[in-house]
CSV table of C-alpha atoms and ligand atoms in Angstrom, one decimal:
chain,number,residue,atom,x,y,z
A,30,MET,CA,0.0,0.0,0.0
A,31,LYS,CA,1.5,3.4,-1.0
A,32,ALA,CA,1.5,6.1,1.5
A,33,ALA,CA,0.8,9.7,0.5
A,34,LYS,CA,4.1,11.5,-0.2
A,35,ASP,CA,4.0,13.8,2.8
A,36,LYS,CA,3.1,11.1,5.4
A,37,ILE,CA,5.7,9.6,7.7
A,38,ARG,CA,6.2,6.0,6.6
A,39,VAL,CA,6.3,3.9,9.7
A,40,VAL,CA,7.2,0.2,10.1
A,41,LEU,CA,6.3,-1.6,13.3
A,42,VAL,CA,8.2,-4.5,14.7
A,43,GLY,CA,6.3,-6.6,17.2
A,44,GLY,CA,2.9,-5.4,15.9
A,45,SER,CA,0.9,-8.3,17.4
A,46,GLY,CA,1.8,-7.4,21.0
A,47,TYR,CA,-0.5,-5.2,23.1
A,48,ALA,CA,1.6,-2.0,22.6
A,49,GLY,CA,1.9,-2.7,18.9
A,50,TYR,CA,-1.8,-3.1,18.6
A,51,GLU,CA,-2.4,0.2,20.2
A,52,ALA,CA,0.1,1.9,17.9
A,53,LEU,CA,-1.7,0.4,14.9
A,54,ARG,CA,-5.0,1.6,16.2
A,55,TRP,CA,-3.9,5.2,16.8
A,56,LEU,CA,-1.7,5.5,13.7
A,57,ALA,CA,-4.7,4.4,11.6
A,58,ARG,CA,-6.2,7.8,12.5
A,59,HIS,CA,-3.0,9.9,12.4
A,60,PRO,CA,-3.3,12.5,9.7
A,61,SER,CA,0.5,12.7,8.9
A,62,ALA,CA,1.7,9.1,9.4
A,63,GLU,CA,1.0,5.8,7.8
A,64,VAL,CA,2.1,2.3,8.9
A,65,VAL,CA,3.5,0.7,5.7
A,66,GLY,CA,4.8,-2.6,7.2
A,67,VAL,CA,4.4,-4.8,10.3
A,68,PHE,CA,7.0,-7.4,11.3
A,69,GLY,CA,6.8,-10.1,13.9
A,70,PRO,CA,8.1,-13.5,15.0
A,71,GLU,CA,7.8,-16.6,12.9
A,72,ASN,CA,4.9,-18.0,14.9
A,73,GLU,CA,2.8,-14.9,14.5
A,74,LEU,CA,2.5,-14.0,10.8
A,75,GLY,CA,-0.7,-13.1,9.1
A,76,PRO,CA,-3.4,-10.4,8.8
A,77,MET,CA,-3.4,-8.0,11.8
A,78,ASP,CA,-7.1,-8.1,12.1
A,79,ARG,CA,-6.8,-11.9,12.7
A,80,PHE,CA,-4.8,-11.1,15.9
A,81,TYR,CA,-7.0,-8.2,16.9
A,82,PRO,CA,-10.5,-8.4,15.3
A,83,LEU,CA,-11.1,-4.8,16.4
A,84,LEU,CA,-8.6,-3.7,13.7
A,85,SER,CA,-11.0,-5.0,10.9
A,86,GLY,CA,-11.6,-2.1,8.5
A,87,GLN,CA,-8.8,0.0,10.2
A,88,CYS,CA,-5.7,-2.0,9.2
A,89,VAL,CA,-5.3,-4.1,6.1
A,90,LEU,CA,-1.7,-5.0,6.7
A,91,SER,CA,-0.3,-8.5,7.5
A,92,GLN,CA,2.5,-9.2,10.0
A,93,GLU,CA,5.4,-10.4,7.9
A,94,ARG,CA,8.7,-12.1,8.6
A,95,PHE,CA,11.5,-9.5,9.3
A,96,SER,CA,14.3,-9.2,6.7
A,97,GLU,CA,16.6,-6.4,5.8
A,98,GLN,CA,15.4,-6.5,2.1
A,99,ALA,CA,11.7,-6.4,3.1
A,100,VAL,CA,12.2,-3.4,5.3
A,101,ALA,CA,14.4,-1.6,2.7
A,102,ALA,CA,11.7,-2.1,0.0
A,103,LEU,CA,9.2,-0.1,2.1
A,104,LYS,CA,11.4,3.1,2.0
A,105,ALA,CA,10.2,3.9,5.5
A,106,ASP,CA,11.2,6.9,7.6
A,107,LEU,CA,10.7,5.5,11.1
A,108,ALA,CA,10.7,2.1,12.8
A,109,MET,CA,8.7,1.6,16.0
A,110,LEU,CA,10.0,-1.3,18.0
A,111,CYS,CA,7.2,-2.8,20.1
A,112,VAL,CA,9.3,-5.9,21.1
A,113,PRO,CA,10.7,-7.0,24.5
A,114,HIS,CA,14.1,-5.8,25.8
A,115,LYS,CA,17.1,-7.7,24.4
A,116,VAL,CA,15.1,-8.3,21.2
A,117,ALA,CA,14.9,-4.6,20.5
A,118,MET,CA,18.7,-4.1,20.5
A,119,SER,CA,19.1,-7.0,18.1
A,120,TYR,CA,17.1,-5.0,15.5
A,121,VAL,CA,18.3,-1.4,16.1
A,122,PRO,CA,21.7,-1.5,14.3
A,123,THR,CA,20.1,-3.0,11.2
A,124,LEU,CA,17.3,-0.5,11.1
A,125,ARG,CA,19.7,2.4,11.6
A,126,LYS,CA,22.0,1.0,8.8
A,127,LEU,CA,18.9,1.2,6.5
A,128,GLY,CA,18.6,4.9,7.4
A,129,LEU,CA,15.5,4.6,9.5
A,130,ARG,CA,15.0,6.7,12.6
A,131,VAL,CA,13.9,4.5,15.5
A,132,ILE,CA,11.7,4.7,18.6
A,133,ASP,CA,12.2,1.7,20.9
A,134,TRP,CA,9.5,0.9,23.4
A,135,SER,CA,11.7,-1.5,25.4
A,136,ALA,CA,14.2,-0.8,28.2
A,137,ASP,CA,17.2,-1.4,25.9
A,138,TYR,CA,18.2,2.2,25.4
A,139,ARG,CA,16.8,3.9,28.6
A,140,LEU,CA,19.7,3.4,31.0
A,141,THR,CA,22.6,5.5,29.8
A,142,ASP,CA,25.3,3.4,31.3
A,143,ALA,CA,26.0,-0.1,29.7
A,144,ALA,CA,27.3,-1.5,33.0
A,145,GLU,CA,24.1,-0.4,34.8
A,146,TYR,CA,22.0,-1.9,32.0
A,147,GLU,CA,24.0,-5.2,32.4
A,148,LYS,CA,23.4,-5.1,36.2
A,149,TRP,CA,19.6,-5.0,35.7
A,150,TYR,CA,19.1,-6.8,32.4
A,151,CYS,CA,21.9,-8.5,30.4
A,152,PRO,CA,25.1,-7.5,28.6
A,153,HIS,CA,24.3,-4.7,26.1
A,154,THR,CA,25.0,-5.6,22.4
A,155,ASP,CA,24.7,-2.1,21.0
A,156,PRO,CA,26.7,0.3,23.1
A,157,ALA,CA,27.1,2.7,20.2
A,158,GLY,CA,23.3,3.0,20.0
A,159,LEU,CA,23.1,3.3,23.7
A,160,ALA,CA,25.5,6.3,23.6
A,161,GLU,CA,23.4,8.0,21.0
A,162,ALA,CA,19.9,7.4,22.3
A,163,VAL,CA,17.7,10.2,23.7
A,164,TYR,CA,15.2,9.5,26.5
A,165,GLY,CA,11.8,10.0,25.1
A,166,LEU,CA,9.9,11.9,27.8
A,167,PRO,CA,8.6,14.8,25.7
A,168,GLU,CA,7.8,17.0,28.7
A,169,TYR,CA,11.5,17.3,29.5
A,170,PHE,CA,13.5,16.3,26.5
A,171,ALA,CA,11.5,17.7,23.5
A,172,LYS,CA,14.4,19.6,21.9
A,173,GLN,CA,16.7,16.5,22.0
A,174,ILE,CA,13.9,14.2,20.8
A,175,ALA,CA,13.3,16.5,17.8
A,176,LYS,CA,16.8,15.9,16.5
A,177,ALA,CA,17.2,12.3,17.6
A,178,ASP,CA,17.6,9.3,15.4
A,179,LEU,CA,17.1,6.8,18.2
A,180,VAL,CA,14.6,7.5,21.0
A,181,ALA,CA,14.2,5.3,24.0
A,182,ASN,CA,10.5,5.5,24.9
A,183,PRO,CA,10.2,5.6,28.7
A,184,GLY,CA,8.8,2.8,30.9
A,185,CYS,CA,5.2,3.2,32.0
A,186,TYR,CA,5.9,3.3,35.7
A,187,PRO,CA,8.8,5.8,35.3
A,188,THR,CA,6.5,8.1,33.2
A,189,CYS,CA,3.9,8.0,35.9
A,190,ALA,CA,6.4,8.6,38.7
A,191,VAL,CA,8.7,11.1,37.1
A,192,LEU,CA,6.0,13.6,35.9
A,193,PRO,CA,4.7,14.4,39.4
A,194,LEU,CA,8.1,14.3,41.2
A,195,ALA,CA,10.4,16.2,38.9
A,196,PRO,CA,9.1,19.8,39.4
A,197,LEU,CA,9.0,19.4,43.2
A,198,ILE,CA,12.5,18.1,43.4
A,199,GLN,CA,13.7,20.7,41.0
A,200,ALA,CA,12.1,23.5,43.0
A,201,GLY,CA,13.8,22.2,46.2
A,202,LEU,CA,10.4,21.5,47.9
A,203,ILE,CA,11.0,17.7,48.6
A,204,LEU,CA,14.0,15.7,49.7
A,205,PRO,CA,15.4,13.7,46.8
A,206,ASP,CA,16.4,10.8,48.9
A,207,GLU,CA,13.3,10.0,51.0
A,208,ILE,CA,10.8,9.1,48.3
A,209,VAL,CA,8.5,6.1,48.2
A,210,VAL,CA,6.7,5.3,45.0
A,211,ASN,CA,3.8,3.0,45.6
A,212,ALA,CA,2.2,2.0,42.3
A,213,ILE,CA,-0.4,-0.3,40.6
A,214,SER,CA,-0.6,-1.5,37.1
A,215,GLY,CA,-3.2,-3.2,35.0
A,216,VAL,CA,-2.4,-6.7,33.7
A,217,THR,CA,-1.6,-5.6,30.1
A,218,GLY,CA,1.6,-4.1,31.6
A,219,ALA,CA,3.0,-7.6,31.5
A,220,GLY,CA,2.4,-8.0,27.8
A,221,ARG,CA,0.4,-10.6,25.8
A,222,ALA,CA,2.5,-13.7,26.2
A,223,PRO,CA,0.5,-16.1,28.5
A,224,SER,CA,2.0,-17.4,31.7
A,225,PRO,CA,0.7,-19.1,34.8
A,226,LYS,CA,0.9,-15.8,36.7
A,227,GLN,CA,-1.3,-14.0,34.1
A,228,HIS,CA,-3.9,-16.8,34.0
A,229,PHE,CA,-7.4,-15.5,34.6
A,230,PRO,CA,-8.0,-17.2,38.0
A,231,GLU,CA,-4.6,-15.9,39.3
A,232,ARG,CA,-5.3,-12.3,38.3
A,233,ASN,CA,-9.0,-11.9,38.7
A,234,GLU,CA,-10.1,-10.5,42.1
A,235,ASN,CA,-6.4,-10.6,43.1
A,236,PHE,CA,-4.3,-7.5,44.0
A,237,GLU,CA,-0.7,-8.5,44.5
A,238,PRO,CA,2.7,-6.8,45.2
A,239,TYR,CA,5.8,-7.8,43.4
A,240,GLY,CA,9.4,-6.8,42.7
A,241,VAL,CA,10.1,-5.6,46.3
A,242,GLY,CA,13.2,-3.4,46.1
A,243,ASN,CA,14.4,-4.9,42.8
A,244,HIS,CA,12.0,-3.7,40.0
A,245,ARG,CA,14.0,-2.7,36.9
A,246,HIS,CA,12.0,0.6,36.6
A,247,MET,CA,13.5,1.8,39.9
A,248,PRO,CA,17.0,2.7,38.4
A,249,GLU,CA,15.3,4.2,35.4
A,250,MET,CA,13.3,6.6,37.7
A,251,GLU,CA,16.4,7.5,39.7
A,252,GLN,CA,18.5,8.2,36.6
A,253,VAL,CA,15.9,10.3,34.9
A,254,LEU,CA,15.0,12.3,38.0
A,255,THR,CA,18.7,13.0,38.7
A,256,THR,CA,19.2,14.1,35.1
A,257,ILE,CA,16.2,16.4,35.0
A,258,THR,CA,16.7,18.0,38.4
A,259,GLY,CA,20.5,17.9,38.8
A,260,LYS,CA,19.9,16.5,42.3
A,261,GLU,CA,21.0,12.9,43.1
A,262,THR,CA,17.7,11.1,43.6
A,263,THR,CA,17.2,7.8,45.2
A,264,LEU,CA,13.8,6.2,45.9
A,265,LEU,CA,12.0,3.0,46.9
A,266,PHE,CA,9.6,1.8,44.2
A,267,GLN,CA,6.9,-0.8,45.1
A,268,PRO,CA,4.7,-2.0,42.2
A,269,HIS,CA,1.5,-4.0,42.5
A,270,LEU,CA,-0.5,-5.9,39.9
A,271,CYS,CA,-4.2,-4.9,39.9
A,272,PRO,CA,-7.0,-7.0,38.5
A,273,MET,CA,-7.9,-4.5,35.6
A,274,ASP,CA,-6.9,-4.7,32.0
A,275,ARG,CA,-5.2,-1.3,31.7
A,276,GLY,CA,-4.3,1.7,33.8
A,277,MET,CA,-1.6,2.8,36.2
A,278,LEU,CA,-1.8,4.8,39.4
A,279,CYS,CA,1.1,6.0,41.6
A,280,THR,CA,0.8,7.3,45.2
A,281,ILE,CA,4.1,8.8,46.1
A,282,PHE,CA,5.2,9.8,49.6
A,283,ALA,CA,8.0,12.4,50.1
A,284,ARG,CA,9.3,14.7,52.9
A,285,PRO,CA,9.1,18.4,52.4
A,286,THR,CA,12.4,20.2,52.7
A,287,SER,CA,11.1,22.5,55.4
A,288,ASP,CA,8.1,23.2,57.6
A,289,ASP,CA,7.3,26.3,55.5
A,290,VAL,CA,6.3,24.2,52.5
A,291,THR,CA,2.5,24.6,51.9
A,292,GLN,CA,0.1,22.6,49.8
A,293,LEU,CA,-0.6,25.8,47.7
A,294,HIS,CA,3.1,26.2,47.1
A,295,LEU,CA,3.4,22.6,45.9
A,296,LEU,CA,0.3,23.0,43.7
A,297,ASN,CA,1.6,26.2,42.2
A,298,VAL,CA,4.9,24.6,41.3
A,299,LEU,CA,3.2,21.7,39.5
A,300,GLN,CA,0.8,24.0,37.7
A,301,ALA,CA,3.6,26.3,36.5
A,302,ALA,CA,5.7,23.3,35.3
A,303,TYR,CA,2.9,21.9,33.2
A,304,SER,CA,0.9,24.9,32.1
A,305,ASN,CA,2.2,24.6,28.6
A,306,MET,CA,2.3,20.8,28.4
A,307,PRO,CA,-0.7,19.4,26.6
A,308,PHE,CA,-0.7,15.9,28.1
A,309,VAL,CA,-0.1,16.6,31.8
A,310,ARG,CA,-3.1,17.7,33.7
A,311,VAL,CA,-2.6,19.0,37.2
A,312,ARG,CA,-5.8,18.3,39.0
A,313,ASN,CA,-7.1,20.0,42.1
A,314,ASP,CA,-10.7,19.2,41.6
A,315,VAL,CA,-10.4,15.4,41.8
A,316,LEU,CA,-7.6,13.0,42.6
A,317,PRO,CA,-6.2,11.2,39.6
A,318,ALA,CA,-7.8,7.8,38.9
A,319,THR,CA,-7.2,5.3,36.2
A,320,LYS,CA,-10.7,5.7,34.6
A,321,TYR,CA,-10.1,9.5,34.1
A,322,VAL,CA,-7.2,8.8,31.8
A,323,ALA,CA,-8.1,5.5,30.2
A,324,ASN,CA,-7.8,5.4,26.4
A,325,THR,CA,-6.0,8.8,26.3
A,326,ASN,CA,-2.5,10.1,26.3
A,327,TYR,CA,-3.0,12.1,29.5
A,328,CYS,CA,-1.2,11.8,32.7
A,329,ASP,CA,-3.1,13.4,35.6
A,330,VAL,CA,-1.2,14.5,38.7
A,331,ALA,CA,-2.2,16.0,42.0
A,332,VAL,CA,-0.6,16.9,45.3
A,333,ARG,CA,-1.6,17.0,49.0
A,334,LEU,CA,0.2,17.8,52.2
A,335,ALA,CA,-0.9,15.3,54.9
A,336,LYS,CA,0.6,14.9,58.4
A,337,GLY,CA,3.8,16.6,57.4
A,338,ARG,CA,4.3,14.4,54.3
A,339,VAL,CA,3.9,15.4,50.7
A,340,VAL,CA,1.6,12.9,49.0
A,341,LEU,CA,1.6,12.9,45.2
A,342,PHE,CA,-0.9,11.1,42.9
A,343,SER,CA,-0.6,10.3,39.2
A,344,ALA,CA,-2.5,8.2,36.8
A,345,LEU,CA,-2.1,7.2,33.1
A,346,ASP,CA,-3.0,4.5,30.7
A,347,ASN,CA,0.0,2.1,30.7
A,348,LEU,CA,-0.5,1.1,27.1
A,349,LEU,CA,-0.8,4.8,25.9
A,350,LYS,CA,1.0,7.6,27.8
A,351,GLY,CA,2.9,4.6,29.3
A,352,ALA,CA,3.9,3.3,25.8
A,353,SER,CA,2.2,3.7,22.4
A,354,THR,CA,0.8,7.2,22.3
A,355,GLN,CA,3.8,8.6,24.1
A,356,ALA,CA,5.8,7.1,21.2
A,357,ILE,CA,3.5,8.9,18.8
A,358,GLN,CA,4.0,12.1,20.7
A,359,ASN,CA,7.8,11.5,20.3
A,360,MET,CA,7.3,10.8,16.6
A,361,ASN,CA,5.4,14.1,16.2
A,362,LEU,CA,8.4,15.9,17.7
A,363,MET,CA,10.9,14.0,15.6
A,364,PHE,CA,9.1,15.0,12.4
A,365,ASN,CA,8.4,18.6,13.3
A,366,LEU,CA,4.6,18.1,13.7
A,367,PRO,CA,2.6,19.7,16.5
A,368,GLU,CA,3.1,17.5,19.5
A,369,THR,CA,-0.6,16.8,19.8
A,370,THR,CA,-1.2,15.6,16.2
A,371,GLY,CA,-3.4,12.5,16.2
A,372,LEU,CA,-3.5,12.4,20.0
A,373,TYR,CA,-5.9,13.3,22.8
B,607,NAP,N1,2.4,-3.3,28.0
B,607,NAP,C1,2.8,-2.1,28.6
B,607,NAP,O1,2.0,-1.5,29.3
B,607,NAP,C2,4.1,-1.5,28.2
B,607,NAP,C3,4.4,-0.2,28.7
B,607,NAP,C4,5.6,0.4,28.4
B,607,NAP,C5,6.5,-0.3,27.6
B,607,NAP,N2,6.2,-1.5,27.2
B,607,NAP,C6,7.2,-2.2,26.4
B,607,NAP,O2,6.8,-2.3,25.0
B,607,NAP,C7,7.3,-3.5,24.5
B,607,NAP,C8,6.1,-4.3,24.0
B,607,NAP,O3,5.2,-4.6,25.1
B,607,NAP,P1,3.9,-5.4,25.0
B,607,NAP,O4,3.2,-5.2,26.3
B,607,NAP,O5,3.2,-5.1,23.7
B,607,NAP,O6,4.5,-6.9,24.9
B,607,NAP,P2,3.9,-8.1,24.2
B,607,NAP,O7,2.4,-8.0,24.2
B,607,NAP,O8,4.5,-9.3,24.8
B,607,NAP,O9,4.3,-7.9,22.7
B,607,NAP,C9,5.7,-8.1,22.3
B,607,NAP,C10,5.6,-8.5,20.8
B,607,NAP,O10,6.9,-8.7,20.3
B,607,NAP,C11,6.9,-10.0,19.6
B,607,NAP,N3,8.2,-10.5,19.5
B,607,NAP,C12,8.9,-11.2,20.4
B,607,NAP,N4,10.1,-11.5,19.9
B,607,NAP,C13,10.2,-11.0,18.7
B,607,NAP,C14,11.2,-11.0,17.6
B,607,NAP,N5,12.4,-11.6,17.8
B,607,NAP,N6,10.9,-10.4,16.5
B,607,NAP,C15,9.7,-9.8,16.3
B,607,NAP,N7,8.7,-9.8,17.2
B,607,NAP,C16,9.0,-10.4,18.4
B,607,NAP,C17,6.0,-10.8,20.5
B,607,NAP,O11,5.6,-12.0,19.8
B,607,NAP,P3,5.5,-13.3,20.8
B,607,NAP,O12,4.4,-13.0,21.7
B,607,NAP,O13,5.1,-14.4,19.8
B,607,NAP,O14,6.8,-13.6,21.4
B,607,NAP,C18,4.8,-9.9,20.7
B,607,NAP,O15,4.0,-9.9,19.6
B,607,NAP,C19,8.1,-4.2,25.6
B,607,NAP,O16,9.4,-3.9,25.4
B,607,NAP,C20,7.5,-3.6,26.8
B,607,NAP,O17,8.4,-3.6,27.9
B,607,NAP,C21,5.0,-2.1,27.4
């Protein structure tokens, strides 16, 4: 299928996963981009609407076997990698060699230090790419993203935690080393591959903590907050699996830097930080909740001062602002489109 000349030609790798499906759904309605090819693993080839019947009439593409020749023939501008970590970095050098710009959904290019990546994941096979990658949180790195050839789309939990925390650490209102991030995620956060843990009777009506003190998104949050604020940030991150399909909510506890910090002061700083940011809504009317952001690219944040503690709340859709529509926001910046194009 030939894309209109002025449209960004996008290929997806890993289109049959949950995040890939959302990218297809949203890009089908994007006025300035068109998906021209979808690639996936050997065991999952075929029409996309066979994997996701909801795509019927929206996407006529089939998921194909990946090859350099097949990608080259598409003359694409951008590759979106919706594959697991380790798999992503096996594709990036080839895609870059073919002249494509890349947005990677996985963790492979998020931690800037290869040794740190190896500590939490595995040895890195593309250190040159790692050195070049830009962290794709548009609210803080828009200028760098616009020029980047390789963007590391942030993790869902880090997006949800960093957006409320960064302005308050930056303004010196909370201590950067006494933060506890308590979070819940819907089950799509674990991807589509079935496992006993994701089996319906295990997840339904069951709210469960995991990853105590060792979740891989913790070093990502610390790195990004330290980079943004210039203040060495350390935190404890405690995730939970919640019996819902999609959605993410953080309740974050921090200590104010002085007794003079007021709730109004905290709120003003958040409002000033995000007044020009289309997808971060600072709420004072209601506390953030997963249903208020479901199926959108919004992250809602709010702050309270309770018993001498700063309590922050944030909510987003893990598959969207936590993954696919955040990647589209990055694509818009990379191709000089208004950040909001095709998004809400
Ligand atoms: N889900 C979320 O909320 C979320 C949020 C933020 C970031 N992410 C990241 O986004 C990426 C995709 O997540 P997801 O939830 O969509 O996972 P998923 O549902 O498991 O999808 C991953 C897709 O990649 C395919 N794949 C695996 N190995 C491949 C290979 N060698 N070549 C081509 N395709 C391959 C998988 O096929 P098989 O199933 O056949 O292996 C599957 O279709 C991950 O890196 C994840 O960490 C996800």
